[in-house]
XYZ file of C-alpha atoms in Angstrom:
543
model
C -4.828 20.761 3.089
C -1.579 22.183 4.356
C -2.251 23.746 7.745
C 0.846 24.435 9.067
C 4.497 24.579 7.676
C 7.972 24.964 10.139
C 11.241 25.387 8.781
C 14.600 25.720 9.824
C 17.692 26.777 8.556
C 16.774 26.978 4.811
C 18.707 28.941 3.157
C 17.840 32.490 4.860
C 14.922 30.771 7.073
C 16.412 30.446 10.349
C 13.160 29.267 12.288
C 9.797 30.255 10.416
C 6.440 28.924 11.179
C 3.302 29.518 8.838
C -0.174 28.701 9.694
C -2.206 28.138 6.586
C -6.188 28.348 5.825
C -8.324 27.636 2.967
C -8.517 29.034 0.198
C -6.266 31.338 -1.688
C -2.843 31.851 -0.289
C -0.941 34.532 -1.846
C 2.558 34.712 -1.184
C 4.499 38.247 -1.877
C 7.710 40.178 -0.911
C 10.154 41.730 -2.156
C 12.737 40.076 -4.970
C 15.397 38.138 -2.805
C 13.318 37.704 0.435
C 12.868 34.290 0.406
C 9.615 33.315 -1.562
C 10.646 30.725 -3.551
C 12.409 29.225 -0.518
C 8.705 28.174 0.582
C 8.071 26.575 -2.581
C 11.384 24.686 -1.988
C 9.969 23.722 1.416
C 6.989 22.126 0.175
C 8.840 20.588 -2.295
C 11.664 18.795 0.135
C 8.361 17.717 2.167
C 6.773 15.850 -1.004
C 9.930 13.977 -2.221
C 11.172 16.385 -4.049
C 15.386 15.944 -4.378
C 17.388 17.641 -1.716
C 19.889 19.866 -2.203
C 22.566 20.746 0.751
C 23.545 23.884 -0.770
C 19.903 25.000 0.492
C 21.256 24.207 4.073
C 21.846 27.901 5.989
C 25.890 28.406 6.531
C 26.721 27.544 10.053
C 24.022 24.834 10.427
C 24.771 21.167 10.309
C 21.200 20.291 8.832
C 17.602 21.913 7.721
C 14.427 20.632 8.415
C 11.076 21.017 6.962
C 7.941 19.817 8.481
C 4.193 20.512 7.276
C 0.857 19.349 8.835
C -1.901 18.029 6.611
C -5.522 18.429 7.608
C -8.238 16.350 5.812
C -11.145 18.977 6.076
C -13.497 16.487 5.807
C -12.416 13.713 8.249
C -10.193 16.024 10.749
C -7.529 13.355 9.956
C -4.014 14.442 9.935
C -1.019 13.726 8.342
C 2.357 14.932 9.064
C 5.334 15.058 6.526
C 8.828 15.673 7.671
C 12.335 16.201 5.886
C 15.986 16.547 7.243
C 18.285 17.956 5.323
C 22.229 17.278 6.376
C 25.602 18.319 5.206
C 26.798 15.269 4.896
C 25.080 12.319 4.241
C 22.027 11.066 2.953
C 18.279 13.436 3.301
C 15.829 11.729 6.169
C 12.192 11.494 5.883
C 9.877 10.697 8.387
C 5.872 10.226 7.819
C 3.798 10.690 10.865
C 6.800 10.652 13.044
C 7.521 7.596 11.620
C 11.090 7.060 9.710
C 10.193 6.711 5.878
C 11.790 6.219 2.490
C 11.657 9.129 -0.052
C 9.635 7.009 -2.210
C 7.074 6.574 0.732
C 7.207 10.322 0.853
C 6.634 10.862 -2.652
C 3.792 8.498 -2.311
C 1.696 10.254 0.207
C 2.991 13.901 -1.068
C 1.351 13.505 -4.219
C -1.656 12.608 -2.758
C -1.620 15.484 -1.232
C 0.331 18.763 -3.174
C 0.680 19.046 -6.362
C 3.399 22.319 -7.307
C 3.215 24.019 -10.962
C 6.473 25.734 -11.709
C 9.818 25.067 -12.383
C 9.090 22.130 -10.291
C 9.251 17.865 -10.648
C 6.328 17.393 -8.605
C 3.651 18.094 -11.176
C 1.366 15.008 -11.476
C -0.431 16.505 -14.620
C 3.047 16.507 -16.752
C 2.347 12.149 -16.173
C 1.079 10.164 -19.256
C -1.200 8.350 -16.866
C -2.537 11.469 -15.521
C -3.285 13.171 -18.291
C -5.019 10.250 -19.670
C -7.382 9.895 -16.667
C -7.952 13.692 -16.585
C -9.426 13.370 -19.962
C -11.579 10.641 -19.150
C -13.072 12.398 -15.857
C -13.640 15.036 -18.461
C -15.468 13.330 -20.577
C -17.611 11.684 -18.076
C -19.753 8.674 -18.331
C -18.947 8.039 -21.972
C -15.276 7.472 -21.096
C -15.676 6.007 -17.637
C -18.299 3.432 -18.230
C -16.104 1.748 -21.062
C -12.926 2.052 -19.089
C -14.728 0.252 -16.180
C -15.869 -2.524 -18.624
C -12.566 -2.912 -19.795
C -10.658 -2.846 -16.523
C -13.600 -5.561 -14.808
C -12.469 -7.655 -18.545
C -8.850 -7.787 -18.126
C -9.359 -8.703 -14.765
C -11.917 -11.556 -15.182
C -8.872 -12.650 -17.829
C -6.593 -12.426 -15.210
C -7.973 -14.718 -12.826
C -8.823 -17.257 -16.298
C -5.163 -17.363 -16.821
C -4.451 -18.110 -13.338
C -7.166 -20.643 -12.884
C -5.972 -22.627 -16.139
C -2.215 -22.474 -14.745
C -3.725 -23.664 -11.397
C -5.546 -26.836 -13.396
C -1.885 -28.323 -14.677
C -0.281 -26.127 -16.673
C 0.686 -27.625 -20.073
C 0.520 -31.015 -21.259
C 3.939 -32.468 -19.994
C 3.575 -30.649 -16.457
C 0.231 -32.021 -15.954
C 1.404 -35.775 -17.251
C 4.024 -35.813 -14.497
C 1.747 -34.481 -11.792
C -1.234 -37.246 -12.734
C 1.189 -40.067 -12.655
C 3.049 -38.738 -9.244
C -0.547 -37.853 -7.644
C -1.852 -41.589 -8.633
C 1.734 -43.133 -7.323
C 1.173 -41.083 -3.910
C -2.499 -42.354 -3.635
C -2.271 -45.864 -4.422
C 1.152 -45.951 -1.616
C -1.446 -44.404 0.869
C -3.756 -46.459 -0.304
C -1.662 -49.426 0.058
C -0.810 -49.286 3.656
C -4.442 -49.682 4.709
C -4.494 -46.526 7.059
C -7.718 -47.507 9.091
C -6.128 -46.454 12.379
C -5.072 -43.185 12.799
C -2.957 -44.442 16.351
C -2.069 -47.792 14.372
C 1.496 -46.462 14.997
C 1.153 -45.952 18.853
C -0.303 -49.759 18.900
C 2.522 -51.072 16.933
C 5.356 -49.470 18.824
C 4.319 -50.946 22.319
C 4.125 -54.741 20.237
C 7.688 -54.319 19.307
C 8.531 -53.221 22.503
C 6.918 -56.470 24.086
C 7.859 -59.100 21.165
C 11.664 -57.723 21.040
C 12.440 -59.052 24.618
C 10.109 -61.992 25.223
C 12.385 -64.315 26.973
C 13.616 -61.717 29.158
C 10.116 -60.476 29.685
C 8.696 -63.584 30.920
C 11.233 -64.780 32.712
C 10.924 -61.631 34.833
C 7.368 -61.858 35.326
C 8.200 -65.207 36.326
C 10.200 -64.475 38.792
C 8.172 -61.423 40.080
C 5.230 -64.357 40.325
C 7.082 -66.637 42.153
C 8.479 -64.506 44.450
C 4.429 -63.262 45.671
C 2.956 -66.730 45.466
C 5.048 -68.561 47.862
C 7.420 -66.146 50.388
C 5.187 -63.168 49.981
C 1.722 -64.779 50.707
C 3.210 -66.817 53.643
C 4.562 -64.002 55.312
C 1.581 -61.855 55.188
C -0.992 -64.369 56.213
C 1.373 -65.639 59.523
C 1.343 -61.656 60.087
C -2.362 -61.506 59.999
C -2.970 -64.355 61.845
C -0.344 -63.047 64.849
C -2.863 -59.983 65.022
C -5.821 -61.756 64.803
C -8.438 -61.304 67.631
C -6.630 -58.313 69.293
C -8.950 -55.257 69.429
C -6.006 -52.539 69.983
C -4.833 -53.648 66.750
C -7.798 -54.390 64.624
C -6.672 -51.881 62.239
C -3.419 -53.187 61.608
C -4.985 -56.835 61.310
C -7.667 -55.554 58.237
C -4.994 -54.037 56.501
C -2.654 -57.334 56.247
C -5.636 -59.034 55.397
C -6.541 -56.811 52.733
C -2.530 -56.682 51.455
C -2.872 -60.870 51.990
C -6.020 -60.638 49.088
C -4.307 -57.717 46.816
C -1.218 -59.891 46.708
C -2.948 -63.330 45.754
C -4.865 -60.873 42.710
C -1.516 -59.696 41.901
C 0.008 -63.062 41.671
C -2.791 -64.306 39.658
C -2.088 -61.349 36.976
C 1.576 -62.125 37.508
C 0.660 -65.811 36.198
C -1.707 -64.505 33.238
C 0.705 -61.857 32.008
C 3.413 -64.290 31.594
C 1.631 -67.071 30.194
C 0.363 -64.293 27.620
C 3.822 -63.480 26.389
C 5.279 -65.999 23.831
C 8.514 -65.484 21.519
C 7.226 -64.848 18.243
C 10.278 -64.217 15.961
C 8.244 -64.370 12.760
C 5.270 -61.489 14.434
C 8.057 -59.240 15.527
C 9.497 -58.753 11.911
C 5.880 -58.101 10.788
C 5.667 -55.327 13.231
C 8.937 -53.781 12.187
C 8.375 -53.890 8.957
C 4.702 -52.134 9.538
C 6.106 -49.797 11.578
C 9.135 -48.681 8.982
C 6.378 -48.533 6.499
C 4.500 -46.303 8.616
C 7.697 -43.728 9.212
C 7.947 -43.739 5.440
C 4.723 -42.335 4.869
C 4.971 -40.021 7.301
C 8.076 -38.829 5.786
C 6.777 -38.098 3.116
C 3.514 -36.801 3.881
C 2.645 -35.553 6.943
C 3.672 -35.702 10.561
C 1.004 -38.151 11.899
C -0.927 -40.536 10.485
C -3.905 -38.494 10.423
C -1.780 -35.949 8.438
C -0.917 -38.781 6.340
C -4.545 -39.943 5.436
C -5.370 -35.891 4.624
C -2.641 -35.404 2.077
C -3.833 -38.510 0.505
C -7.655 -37.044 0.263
C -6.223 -33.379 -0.412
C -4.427 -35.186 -3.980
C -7.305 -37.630 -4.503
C -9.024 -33.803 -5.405
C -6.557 -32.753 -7.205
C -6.648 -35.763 -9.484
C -10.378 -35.321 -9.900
C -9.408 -32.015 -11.186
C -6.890 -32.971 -13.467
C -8.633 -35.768 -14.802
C -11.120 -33.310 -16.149
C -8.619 -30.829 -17.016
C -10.085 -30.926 -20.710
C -13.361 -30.096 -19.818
C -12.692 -27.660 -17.815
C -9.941 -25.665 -19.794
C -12.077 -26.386 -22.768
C -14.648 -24.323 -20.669
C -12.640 -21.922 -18.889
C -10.653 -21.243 -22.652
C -14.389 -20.426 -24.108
C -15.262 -17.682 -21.453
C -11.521 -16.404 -21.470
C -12.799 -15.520 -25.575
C -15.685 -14.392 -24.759
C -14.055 -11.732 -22.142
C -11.226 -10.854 -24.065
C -13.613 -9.465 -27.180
C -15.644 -7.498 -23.951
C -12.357 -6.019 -23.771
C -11.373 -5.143 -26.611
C -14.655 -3.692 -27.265
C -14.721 -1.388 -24.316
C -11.155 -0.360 -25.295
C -12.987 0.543 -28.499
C -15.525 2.234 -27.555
C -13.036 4.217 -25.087
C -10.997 5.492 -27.433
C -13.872 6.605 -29.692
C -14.987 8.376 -26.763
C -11.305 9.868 -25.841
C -10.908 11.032 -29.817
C -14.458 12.556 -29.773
C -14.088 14.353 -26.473
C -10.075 15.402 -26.879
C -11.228 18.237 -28.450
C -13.789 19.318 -26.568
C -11.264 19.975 -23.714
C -9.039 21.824 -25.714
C -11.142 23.825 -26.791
C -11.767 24.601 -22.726
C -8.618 25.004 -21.859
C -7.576 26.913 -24.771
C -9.525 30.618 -23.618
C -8.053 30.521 -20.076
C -4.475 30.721 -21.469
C -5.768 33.587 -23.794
C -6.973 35.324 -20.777
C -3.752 34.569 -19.106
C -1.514 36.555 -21.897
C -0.961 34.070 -24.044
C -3.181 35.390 -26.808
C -1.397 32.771 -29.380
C -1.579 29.660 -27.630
C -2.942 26.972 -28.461
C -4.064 23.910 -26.330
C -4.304 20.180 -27.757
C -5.149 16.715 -26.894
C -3.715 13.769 -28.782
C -4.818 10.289 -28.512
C -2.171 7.452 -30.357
C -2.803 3.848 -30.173
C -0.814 2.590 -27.522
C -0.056 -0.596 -25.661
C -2.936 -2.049 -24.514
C -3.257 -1.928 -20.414
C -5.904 -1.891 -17.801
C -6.291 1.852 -18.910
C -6.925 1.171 -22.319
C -5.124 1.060 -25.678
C -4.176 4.711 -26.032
C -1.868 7.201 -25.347
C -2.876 10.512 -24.564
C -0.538 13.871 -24.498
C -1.307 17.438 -23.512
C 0.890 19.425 -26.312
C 0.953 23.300 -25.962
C 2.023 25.551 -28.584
C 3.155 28.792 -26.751
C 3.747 31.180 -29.207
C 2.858 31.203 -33.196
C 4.764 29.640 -35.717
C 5.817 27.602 -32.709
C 5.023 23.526 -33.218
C 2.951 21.885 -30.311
C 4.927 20.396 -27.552
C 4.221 18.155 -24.681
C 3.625 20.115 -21.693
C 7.372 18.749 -19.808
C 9.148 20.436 -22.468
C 8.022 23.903 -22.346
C 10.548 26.409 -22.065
C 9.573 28.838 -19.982
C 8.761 27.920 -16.326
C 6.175 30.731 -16.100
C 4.171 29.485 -19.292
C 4.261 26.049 -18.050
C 3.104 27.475 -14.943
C 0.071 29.615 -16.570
C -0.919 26.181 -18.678
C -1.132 24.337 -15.571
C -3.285 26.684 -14.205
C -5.651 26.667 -17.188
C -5.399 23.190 -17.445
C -6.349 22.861 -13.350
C -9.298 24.957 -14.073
C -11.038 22.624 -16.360
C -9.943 19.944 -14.949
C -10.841 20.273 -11.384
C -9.917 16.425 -10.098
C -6.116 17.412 -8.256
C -4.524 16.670 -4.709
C -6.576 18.963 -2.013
C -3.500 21.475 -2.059
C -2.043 23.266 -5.115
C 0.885 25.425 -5.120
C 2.288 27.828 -8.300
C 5.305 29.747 -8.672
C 6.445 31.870 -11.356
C 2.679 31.609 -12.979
C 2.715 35.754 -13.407
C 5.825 35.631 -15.038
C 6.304 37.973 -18.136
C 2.600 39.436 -17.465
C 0.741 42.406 -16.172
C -2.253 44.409 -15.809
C -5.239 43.126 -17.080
C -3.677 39.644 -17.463
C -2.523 39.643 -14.239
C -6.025 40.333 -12.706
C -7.179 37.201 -15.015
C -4.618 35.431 -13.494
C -5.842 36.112 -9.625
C -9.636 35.227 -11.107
C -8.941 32.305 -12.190
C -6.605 31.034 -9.046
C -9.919 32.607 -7.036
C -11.797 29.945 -9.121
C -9.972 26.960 -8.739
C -9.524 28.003 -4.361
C -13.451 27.052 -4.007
C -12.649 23.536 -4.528
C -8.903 23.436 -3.221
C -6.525 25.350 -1.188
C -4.019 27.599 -3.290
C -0.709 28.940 -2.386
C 0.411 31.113 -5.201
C 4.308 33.132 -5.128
C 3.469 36.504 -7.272
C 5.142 39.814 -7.744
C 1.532 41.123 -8.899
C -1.118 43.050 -7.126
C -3.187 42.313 -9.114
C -2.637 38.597 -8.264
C -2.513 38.906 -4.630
C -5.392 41.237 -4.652
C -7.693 38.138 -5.567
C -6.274 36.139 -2.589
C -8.316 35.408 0.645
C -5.170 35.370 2.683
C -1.787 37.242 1.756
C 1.652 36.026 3.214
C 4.585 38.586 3.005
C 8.265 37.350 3.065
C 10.733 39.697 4.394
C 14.354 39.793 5.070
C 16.811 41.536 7.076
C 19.561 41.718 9.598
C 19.730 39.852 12.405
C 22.703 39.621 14.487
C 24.926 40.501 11.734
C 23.274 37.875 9.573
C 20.602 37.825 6.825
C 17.273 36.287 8.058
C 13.850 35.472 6.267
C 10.354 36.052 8.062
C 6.854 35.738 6.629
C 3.672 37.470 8.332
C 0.201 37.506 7.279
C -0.897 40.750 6.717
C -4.233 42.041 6.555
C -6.153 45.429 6.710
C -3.914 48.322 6.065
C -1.127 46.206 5.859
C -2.252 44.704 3.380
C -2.965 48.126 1.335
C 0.714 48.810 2.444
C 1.732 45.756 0.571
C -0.163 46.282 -2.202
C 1.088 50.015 -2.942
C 5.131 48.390 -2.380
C 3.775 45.821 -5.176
C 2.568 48.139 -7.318
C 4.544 51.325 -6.689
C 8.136 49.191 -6.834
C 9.866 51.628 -4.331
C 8.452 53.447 -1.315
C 4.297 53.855 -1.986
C 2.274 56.773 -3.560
C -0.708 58.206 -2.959
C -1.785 56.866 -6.116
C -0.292 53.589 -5.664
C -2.398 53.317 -2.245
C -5.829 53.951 -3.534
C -4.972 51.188 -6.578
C -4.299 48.796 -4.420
C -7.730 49.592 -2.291
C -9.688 49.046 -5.335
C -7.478 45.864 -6.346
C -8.779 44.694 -3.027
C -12.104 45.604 -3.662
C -12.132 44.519 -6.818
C -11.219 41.019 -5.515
C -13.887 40.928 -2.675
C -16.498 41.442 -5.001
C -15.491 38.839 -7.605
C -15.217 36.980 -4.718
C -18.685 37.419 -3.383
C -20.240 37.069 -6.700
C -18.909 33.850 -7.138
C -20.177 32.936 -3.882
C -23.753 34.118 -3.782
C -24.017 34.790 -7.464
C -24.151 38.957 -8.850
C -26.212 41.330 -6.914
């Protein structure tokens, strides 16, 4: 719920903070105060379009911000809106710079505002059509869940049987490219994943063979005969003399490492021959190596993985028929559960369309509209995850009038009493609800009906209401009163809650129009009372 709304430089709000509770919320003042400038606010915060004549003269921007309190997690949300002269409106979610779409989004999640207003979800096709189905209840819901679990189960079908090979020609090309990638892999003989490493130190050795082993030639020569002569004559020239016994080990020991290097010397390049015919094999081996790899993987492990990865993908084509043959008999199957649950929903949507006209039909009688009438129509429609039908809330205002889709009625305050109605009966709505102009044209009696039935729908959301009635505001649990004046030679808006005898105060200005009476005094005090005890009886049931 709302708990807390700032703004600044609205229109005549210069800087205006309102704390919020549960409940209802009623909002009064006098005509030209500023009311409907709080509407606007909440309106700006959920998306709606902003307008920079609304920014106060002498101000380069407004700003609206509003916390939202989930009462039954404690988690917040807050939903900010900037306003400039020039340039384009900024929205921020959480702090958090955000598109006015992304505003919209979470808005309607959580206000909903019935009046002359965009932001009222229950003027949508789609949410009038799932309003009628949480009114009718299991009957509706069970077959819309059937049919929502069908289309899906045909969605993933349809995207299984692409998956398989798509049509005939597609799948042709793949089989023959998949077979003509396995049998190259194939080919090569891939037995060594490091068969590359192997092959690249061969060339290396083959490609220079003369040179090689006349170097190690060389290298040999030079140890066996110079090398070996001068280390044994040191060795010996040591020999016997304790002081340098040390020294005289360690030529002996270079004296043996240099006959074992020799010998290796000698092995090594008796080991190398010049094998022209070898060397192209390699090369050739080794080009058809970088091929594959290429074309299929980094290494030659990656290499031998593609090749299993399409030898599974063949398997699968090859029984493509089976399998689509299969997959095309459930995909039947589901698609006649579907079109029976979107049967049997709109049976259930025709049979209970009715019904909930028929309930919402007395609350706009109570609400002085003694002629109205309230109707439900369900067309066939194209056929979605929602069903096969369209469904439109039509209101017929006055008699002799035709019905008309809710959008189009005329009068902001009647569209604003059928809402209400409407939002009695149907009780599923964002935690927050907000009406303007909803005691327009009425009085008296009406008006207390009015207040009742706002009472009604606060136990299960909060309710912020704008009304020139007392007898509206007398059925709130928390009354807000806009006031302007002078301030510094300019015109500025305030809002207070009021309560006790200020509230009476308000009241009598409501009811009396100028000044207060006596008379207009002790009506409001029973107003009041009046409310309290509708609103304990529908608390703790009648005395």
């Amino acid at each position: 719920m709302l708990t807390e709304l700032h703004v600044a430089d609205l229109g005549i709000v210069a800087d205006l903070t309102l704390v919020l509770e549960r409940g209802l919320t009623a909002i009064t003042g006098e005509t030209g105060a500023g009311k409907t400038l709080l509407v606007e606010a909440v309106e700006l915060l959920v998306g709606g379009r902003a307008d920079t004549t609304l920014v106060r003269d002498g101000a380069s921007e407004a700003r609206v911000e509003g916390r939202f309190v989930d009462v039954g997690t404690g988690d917040e949300v807050v939903l900010a809106r900037v306003v400039p002269l020039d340039g384009r409106s900024r929205a921020y979610v959480d702090g958090r710079l955000a598109t006015v779409g992304e505003l919209t989004e979470v808005g309607a999640r959580l206000v909903d505002l019935h009046g002359q207003h965009a932001h009222q979800s229950l003027l949508a096709a789609a949410v009038q059509r799932a309003a009628l189905d949480r009114f009718i209840g299991p009957p509706a819901t069970e077959p819309l869940a059937a049919h929502r679990a069908a289309r899906a189960e045909i969605r993933r079908i349809d995207s299984e049987l692409a998956a398989l090979g798509g049509d005939d020609r597609a799948r042709a090309r793949e089989l023959d490219l998949l077979r003509f990638q396995i049998g190259e892999v194939d080919a090569a003989g891939l037995d060594d994943a490091s068969e590359d490493v192997a092959l690249e130190a061969e060339e290396a050795l083959l490609a220079d063979a003369l040179a090689h082993r006349e170097a190690l030639a060389a290298a040999y020569g030079a140890i066996e005969g110079p090398a070996l002569d001068s280390v044994g004559a040191a060795a010996a020239a040591l020999a016997g003399r304790g002081p340098f016994a040390d020294l005289a080990e360690r030529l002996r020991a270079a004296q043996a490492e240099l006959a074992e290097l020799g010998r290796e010397l000698r092995v090594a390049r008796d080991s190398v021959e010049d094998d022209p015919q070898r060397l192209e094999e390699v090369r050739a081996r080794r080009a058809l190596l970088r091929e594959l790899t290429r074309k299929y993987g980094e290494t030659l492990a990656d290499v031998r993985a593609y090749a299993d990865d399409a030898r599974r993908r063949l398997a699968e084509l090859e029984s493509y028929e089976a399998r689509a043959a299969e997959l095309d008999q459930v995909r039947e199957v589901t698609r006649a559960q579907a079109v029976d649950a979107a049967a049997a929903l709109s049976r259930a949507r025709l049979a209970g369309a009715g019904s909930l006209a028929e309930a919402v039909t007395p609350h706009l009688r109570d609400l002085a509209m003694p002629a109205a009438a309230f109707e439900v129509v369900v067309e066939p429609g194209e056929p979605s995850d929602d069903g096969a039908d369209r469904v439109t809330f039509l209101i017929s205002a006055n008699p002799g009038e035709p019905p008309r889709p809710l959008g189009k009625v005329a009068s902001g305050g009647e569209l604003s009493r059928a809402m209400l109605a409407a939002r009695v009966v149907l009780s599923e709505a964002p935690p927050t609800l907000v009406f303007d102009e909803v005691d327009a044209g009425i009085g008296g009696e009406a008006g207390a009906a009015v207040g009742r039935l706002l009472a009604d729908l606060a136990g299960a959301h909060q309710v912020l209401v704008v009304t020139h009635l007392a007898q509206v505001a007398a059925y709130a649990d928390a009354q807000v009163v806009v006031e302007k004046r002078e301030q510094g030679k300019r015109t500025v808006a305030s809002a207070e809650t009021v309560a006790g005898e200020e509230r009476v105060h308000e009241l009598s200005r409501m009811l009396a129009g100028v000044g207060e009476s006596a008379h207009a005094r002790s009506h409001a005090a029973e107003l009041l009372d009046a409310g309290e005890s509708f609103k304990r009886a529908r608390t703790h049931g009648p005395a």
